[in-house]
Amino acid sequence: MPNKNRKNNGTTAKIEALAASTSIADDSRLTTNQGLVINDDNNSLKAGERGPTLLEDFHLREKITHFDHERIPERVVHARGVAAHGFFQCYKGNDDLTKAGFLTDPSRQTPVFLRFSTVAGSRGSADLARDVRGFAIKFYTDEGVFDMVGNNIPVFFIQDAVKFPDFIHAVKPEPNNEIPQAASAHDTFYDFISLAPETLHMLMWVMSDRAIPRSLRMIEGFGIHTFRFINEAGKSRFVKFHFKPALGMHSVTWDEALKINGADPDFHRRDLFDTIDQGGVAEWEFGVQVVEEKDEHKFDFDLLDPTKLIPEEMVPVRMLGKLTLNRNTDNYFAETEQVAFHPGHLVPGIDFSNDPLLAGRLFSYTDTQLTRLGGPNFAQIPINRPTCPMHNNQRDGHMQQVINPGASAYQPNTVGGGCPMQAKENMGGFVSYAEKMSGAKVRGKSEKFFDHFSQASLFFRSQSEPEQNHMIGALTFELGMVKRAAIVDRMLFLLSKIDTGMANKIAEGLGMKVPKSIEGRLNMDVGADAGKETETKPAKKSDFVSPALSMANTVKDTIKTRKIAVLAADGVDEASLNAMKKALTSEGALIAVIAPRGGTIKGSNGGEIMVDHALLNAASVLFDAVYVPGGAKSVEALLANAKTIHFVNEMYKHCKAIAATGEGVNLIRASSIPTDQNGSADPALLVEEKSDAKKISAKFIQAIAQHRNWEREKFAAANTPA
Ligand code: HDE
């Protein structure tokens, strides 16, 4: 974050030396695309200094023509993304499950490229939209590229690919006015949701805090569909892919998300880029849930149904290796924008299941890339190329980059010496799993696909109380944005089938009542599912909860990469500031000094302290915690700027850790922060007039590691202004 981290690689000296060079063949010279050196890039060619510009100016024409075509169509979904490079290394002992080389050879470091994305917004939308996050990884393995094109939520909205265009049309901005951008809170989305109850389980996830993450380094990744692993002996097992973040899962509040979108719409991409730029990494453990083929039907849901998950308490995740991101992109367009993922890019040892959502995807990704990347040769773009050798008889097409020699482009051949040849038996190569198939040709799905409420209910039941409250708040907000009362009615009715208490609270917030029945009002256009698709079949009664579904259970004891604001001005108690800084940075946190103005401030001992952000450029929502050191003059100057009071009030309201020592306590007193929570001490509020920073730093660190003190929400709403 701070300016002081900016690197100077001697660039200025390099530029000066190159400019002084007189060699025309120099690499630094500006040329046309034909290599012609240009000696004036400031003036177009004219008939006289004040005369008309000449069409003959080939440099002008080439430059503008290229510029005119610099944009390509954005992705129809997942348009806004950010990515980084890294590697994957597996643990020992996975051979019983799969023969995939990158999962069985612990000595290999397989290069990876991971692109995160939001789904609904355009390329220029804001990072903190309430949305699913795409989690797409290219593994450049020795046996070919394997793409794991997943999301941060383990289930999907729909069960069959044929409904995908409808669903996306419903969630995207409404076509008559292109409103709203990157938001599900509108009529067409809830119209569709309320008529297609299979969407309800995923809706619960999207209304949870998972949809507004604190950092992309703190989200999970899932393959969603059931896949297969095949081992060397040819044995197949069903698997579900999981990626678990080393830092645990953490989110911001909805109020913060709204404000971050204004203060820093690039909050997530900046966080990822800065972390890696400063030498940090982002890490996940990759694991699978494994189901033996004989157990395919033992669950009360269908393994092929992508709206269902396997609770980890039923089938634990077996960890297979670690994925690390450690290198930023050099060029956003060439890498992040041009990367082309495809769930059908497999390697030997991994195969598909018959999930009806997956099948549609296998067709869609190539199809969309033909348009987006301009033709069939997008696999030749550097970011998409495999790192292992690649030979086939595909030829020509737009943007062909390879000069293929030789007379034969067919197989079998003798003219080209028979090359490229198919792999012989025992030489490896991809062989599809020989699954036995039988069945009538139908448009339909298995009976278990029709329970839309039980897992939605399990998800809600498994959340902590603050998480449940956030979901209720999210649904009240979203439905409050829906204009057509009939849609809200249908939603309230369906939500009551998931959890009556939840639906009642949402209805109360909306000033409405949960309808007892909406028979006949659903008007579902369900085709062949008529009679089976029932909106009134409630969730199965169950007390089973899945602790793995609650983010509250993933808190890790670390403050690594957390951003801590220090409010200070001239005269700040230097000893306290330095002691706190040392304590926090030694645990891996990042400190930013925020002062009434930029530049430097003078400490109480005369030292010069660099200011990272002037108050004008800082917002509390961009930090995880705040510390206010003493120093009478410093705190007086802070108190003179109303933004400091707002800063700490917001920190309190968003349940973040707050510490103040010496006169710094006066700032807390001047705010609306209550110093106790109805008599009980607030563990994330460390206000110590008498003691110094050293005495409270350990408790402060502990409070930051907890991420938030959600208990405070009970008091914050009443006590702190927005
Ligand atoms: Fe995608 N999806 N999707 N999707 N998807 C695309 O491919 C599609 C689905 C996912 O960072 C598109 O190259 C269909 C599930 C990610 O470049 C497109 C269906 C999951 C990304 C497409 C689905 C995903 C995409 C748009 C239903 C989680 C971003 C641009 C059958 C497992 C990849 C592109 C990136 C992108 C189609 C459903 C994840 C249009 C038809 C389920 C992470 O081809």
PDB file of C-alpha atoms and ligand atoms in Angstrom, residues 74-79 81 115-117 119 133-136 148-151 153 155-158 160-165 222-225 306 336-337 339-343 356-369 372, ligand 1:
ATOM      1  CA  GLU A  74     -15.969  -8.894 -22.719  1.00  0.00           C
ATOM      2  CA  ARG A  75     -16.939 -12.255 -21.286  1.00  0.00           C
ATOM      3  CA  VAL A  76     -20.727 -12.682 -21.280  1.00  0.00           C
ATOM      4  CA  VAL A  77     -20.383 -13.781 -17.636  1.00  0.00           C
ATOM      5  CA  HIS A  78     -17.370 -13.424 -15.294  1.00  0.00           C
ATOM      6  CA  ALA A  79     -16.286 -10.282 -17.189  1.00  0.00           C
ATOM      7  CA  GLY A  81     -11.468 -10.585 -13.233  1.00  0.00           C
ATOM      8  CA  ARG A 115      -8.289 -16.042 -12.463  1.00  0.00           C
ATOM      9  CA  PHE A 116     -10.836 -14.758  -9.926  1.00  0.00           C
ATOM     10  CA  SER A 117     -13.954 -13.012 -11.163  1.00  0.00           C
ATOM     11  CA  VAL A 119     -20.156 -13.060 -12.459  1.00  0.00           C
ATOM     12  CA  ARG A 133     -16.617 -15.324  -7.253  1.00  0.00           C
ATOM     13  CA  GLY A 134     -15.218 -17.332 -10.158  1.00  0.00           C
ATOM     14  CA  PHE A 135     -12.182 -19.420  -9.216  1.00  0.00           C
ATOM     15  CA  ALA A 136     -10.639 -20.720 -12.444  1.00  0.00           C
ATOM     16  CA  MET A 148     -10.419 -26.372 -12.900  1.00  0.00           C
ATOM     17  CA  VAL A 149     -13.119 -23.808 -13.729  1.00  0.00           C
ATOM     18  CA  GLY A 150     -14.887 -23.383 -10.412  1.00  0.00           C
ATOM     19  CA  ASN A 151     -16.551 -20.900  -8.084  1.00  0.00           C
ATOM     20  CA  ILE A 153     -19.651 -21.501  -3.710  1.00  0.00           C
ATOM     21  CA  VAL A 155     -23.418 -25.433  -5.547  1.00  0.00           C
ATOM     22  CA  PHE A 156     -24.988 -23.824  -8.590  1.00  0.00           C
ATOM     23  CA  PHE A 157     -28.290 -22.027  -9.248  1.00  0.00           C
ATOM     24  CA  ILE A 158     -29.635 -24.421 -11.855  1.00  0.00           C
ATOM     25  CA  ASP A 160     -29.406 -28.246 -16.266  1.00  0.00           C
ATOM     26  CA  ALA A 161     -27.361 -26.206 -18.765  1.00  0.00           C
ATOM     27  CA  VAL A 162     -30.415 -25.517 -20.890  1.00  0.00           C
ATOM     28  CA  LYS A 163     -31.596 -22.997 -18.255  1.00  0.00           C
ATOM     29  CA  PHE A 164     -28.310 -21.064 -18.095  1.00  0.00           C
ATOM     30  CA  PRO A 165     -29.167 -18.356 -20.671  1.00  0.00           C
ATOM     31  CA  PHE A 222     -14.993 -25.559  -5.565  1.00  0.00           C
ATOM     32  CA  GLY A 223     -15.315 -27.612  -8.746  1.00  0.00           C
ATOM     33  CA  ILE A 224     -19.086 -27.930  -7.976  1.00  0.00           C
ATOM     34  CA  HIS A 225     -19.835 -30.828 -10.316  1.00  0.00           C
ATOM     35  CA  PRO A 306     -25.090 -29.491  -9.016  1.00  0.00           C
ATOM     36  CA  THR A 336      -6.006 -12.080 -17.504  1.00  0.00           C
ATOM     37  CA  GLU A 337      -8.197 -10.995 -20.401  1.00  0.00           C
ATOM     38  CA  VAL A 339      -6.903 -16.541 -20.842  1.00  0.00           C
ATOM     39  CA  ALA A 340      -9.427 -19.099 -22.100  1.00  0.00           C
ATOM     40  CA  PHE A 341     -10.599 -21.690 -19.587  1.00  0.00           C
ATOM     41  CA  HIS A 342     -12.580 -24.805 -20.398  1.00  0.00           C
ATOM     42  CA  PRO A 343     -13.951 -27.390 -17.947  1.00  0.00           C
ATOM     43  CA  PRO A 356     -26.363 -32.308 -16.849  1.00  0.00           C
ATOM     44  CA  LEU A 357     -24.972 -28.847 -16.088  1.00  0.00           C
ATOM     45  CA  LEU A 358     -21.428 -29.919 -16.888  1.00  0.00           C
ATOM     46  CA  ALA A 359     -22.339 -31.296 -20.308  1.00  0.00           C
ATOM     47  CA  GLY A 360     -23.597 -27.888 -21.481  1.00  0.00           C
ATOM     48  CA  ARG A 361     -20.459 -26.217 -20.230  1.00  0.00           C
ATOM     49  CA  LEU A 362     -18.288 -28.562 -22.280  1.00  0.00           C
ATOM     50  CA  PHE A 363     -19.793 -27.069 -25.423  1.00  0.00           C
ATOM     51  CA  SER A 364     -20.122 -23.468 -24.247  1.00  0.00           C
ATOM     52  CA  TYR A 365     -16.584 -22.416 -23.388  1.00  0.00           C
ATOM     53  CA  THR A 366     -14.980 -23.107 -26.787  1.00  0.00           C
ATOM     54  CA  ASP A 367     -17.965 -21.616 -28.505  1.00  0.00           C
ATOM     55  CA  THR A 368     -17.791 -18.331 -26.595  1.00  0.00           C
ATOM     56  CA  GLN A 369     -14.013 -18.098 -27.020  1.00  0.00           C
ATOM     57  CA  ARG A 372     -14.294 -13.427 -27.808  1.00  0.00           C
TER      58      ARG A 372
HETATM   59 FE1  HDE B   1     -19.301 -20.715 -16.683  1.00  0.00          FE
HETATM   60  N1  HDE B   1     -18.999 -19.705 -18.394  1.00  0.00           N
HETATM   61  N2  HDE B   1     -20.975 -21.532 -17.448  1.00  0.00           N
HETATM   62  N3  HDE B   1     -19.741 -21.640 -14.902  1.00  0.00           N
HETATM   63  N4  HDE B   1     -17.699 -19.927 -15.872  1.00  0.00           N
HETATM   64  C1  HDE B   1     -17.982 -18.856 -18.639  1.00  0.00           C
HETATM   65  O1  HDE B   1     -16.678 -18.845 -20.608  1.00  0.00           O
HETATM   66  C2  HDE B   1     -21.318 -21.512 -18.747  1.00  0.00           C
HETATM   67  C3  HDE B   1     -20.776 -22.466 -14.648  1.00  0.00           C
HETATM   68  C4  HDE B   1     -17.163 -20.184 -14.640  1.00  0.00           C
HETATM   69  O2  HDE B   1     -12.013 -16.632 -15.569  1.00  0.00           O
HETATM   70  C5  HDE B   1     -17.918 -18.414 -20.084  1.00  0.00           C
HETATM   71  O3  HDE B   1     -14.697 -18.006 -21.345  1.00  0.00           O
HETATM   72  C6  HDE B   1     -22.492 -22.320 -18.970  1.00  0.00           C
HETATM   73  C7  HDE B   1     -20.579 -23.191 -13.433  1.00  0.00           C
HETATM   74  C8  HDE B   1     -16.000 -19.369 -14.413  1.00  0.00           C
HETATM   75  O4  HDE B   1     -12.207 -16.835 -17.747  1.00  0.00           O
HETATM   76  C9  HDE B   1     -19.074 -19.185 -20.729  1.00  0.00           C
HETATM   77  C10 HDE B   1     -22.839 -22.793 -17.737  1.00  0.00           C
HETATM   78  C11 HDE B   1     -19.380 -22.746 -12.957  1.00  0.00           C
HETATM   79  C12 HDE B   1     -15.845 -18.614 -15.568  1.00  0.00           C
HETATM   80  C13 HDE B   1     -19.639 -19.951 -19.555  1.00  0.00           C
HETATM   81  C14 HDE B   1     -21.886 -22.316 -16.796  1.00  0.00           C
HETATM   82  C15 HDE B   1     -18.878 -21.780 -13.883  1.00  0.00           C
HETATM   83  C16 HDE B   1     -16.916 -18.975 -16.453  1.00  0.00           C
HETATM   84  C17 HDE B   1     -17.886 -16.925 -20.280  1.00  0.00           C
HETATM   85  C18 HDE B   1     -24.026 -23.673 -17.387  1.00  0.00           C
HETATM   86  C19 HDE B   1     -18.675 -23.158 -11.662  1.00  0.00           C
HETATM   87  C20 HDE B   1     -14.791 -17.567 -15.820  1.00  0.00           C
HETATM   88  C21 HDE B   1     -16.499 -16.579 -20.782  1.00  0.00           C
HETATM   89  C22 HDE B   1     -24.085 -24.868 -18.106  1.00  0.00           C
HETATM   90  C23 HDE B   1     -18.321 -24.554 -11.629  1.00  0.00           C
HETATM   91  C24 HDE B   1     -13.565 -18.181 -16.431  1.00  0.00           C
HETATM   92  C25 HDE B   1     -15.835 -17.836 -20.947  1.00  0.00           C
HETATM   93  C26 HDE B   1     -12.513 -17.126 -16.606  1.00  0.00           C
HETATM   94  C27 HDE B   1     -17.074 -18.462 -17.746  1.00  0.00           C
HETATM   95  C28 HDE B   1     -20.672 -20.793 -19.717  1.00  0.00           C
HETATM   96  C29 HDE B   1     -21.985 -22.603 -15.420  1.00  0.00           C
HETATM   97  C30 HDE B   1     -17.638 -21.108 -13.656  1.00  0.00           C
HETATM   98  C31 HDE B   1     -20.111 -18.351 -21.455  1.00  0.00           C
HETATM   99  C32 HDE B   1     -23.179 -22.532 -20.282  1.00  0.00           C
HETATM  100  C33 HDE B   1     -21.486 -24.250 -12.819  1.00  0.00           C
HETATM  101  C34 HDE B   1     -15.131 -19.345 -13.160  1.00  0.00           C
HETATM  102  O5  HDE B   1     -18.622 -20.080 -21.695  1.00  0.00           O
END
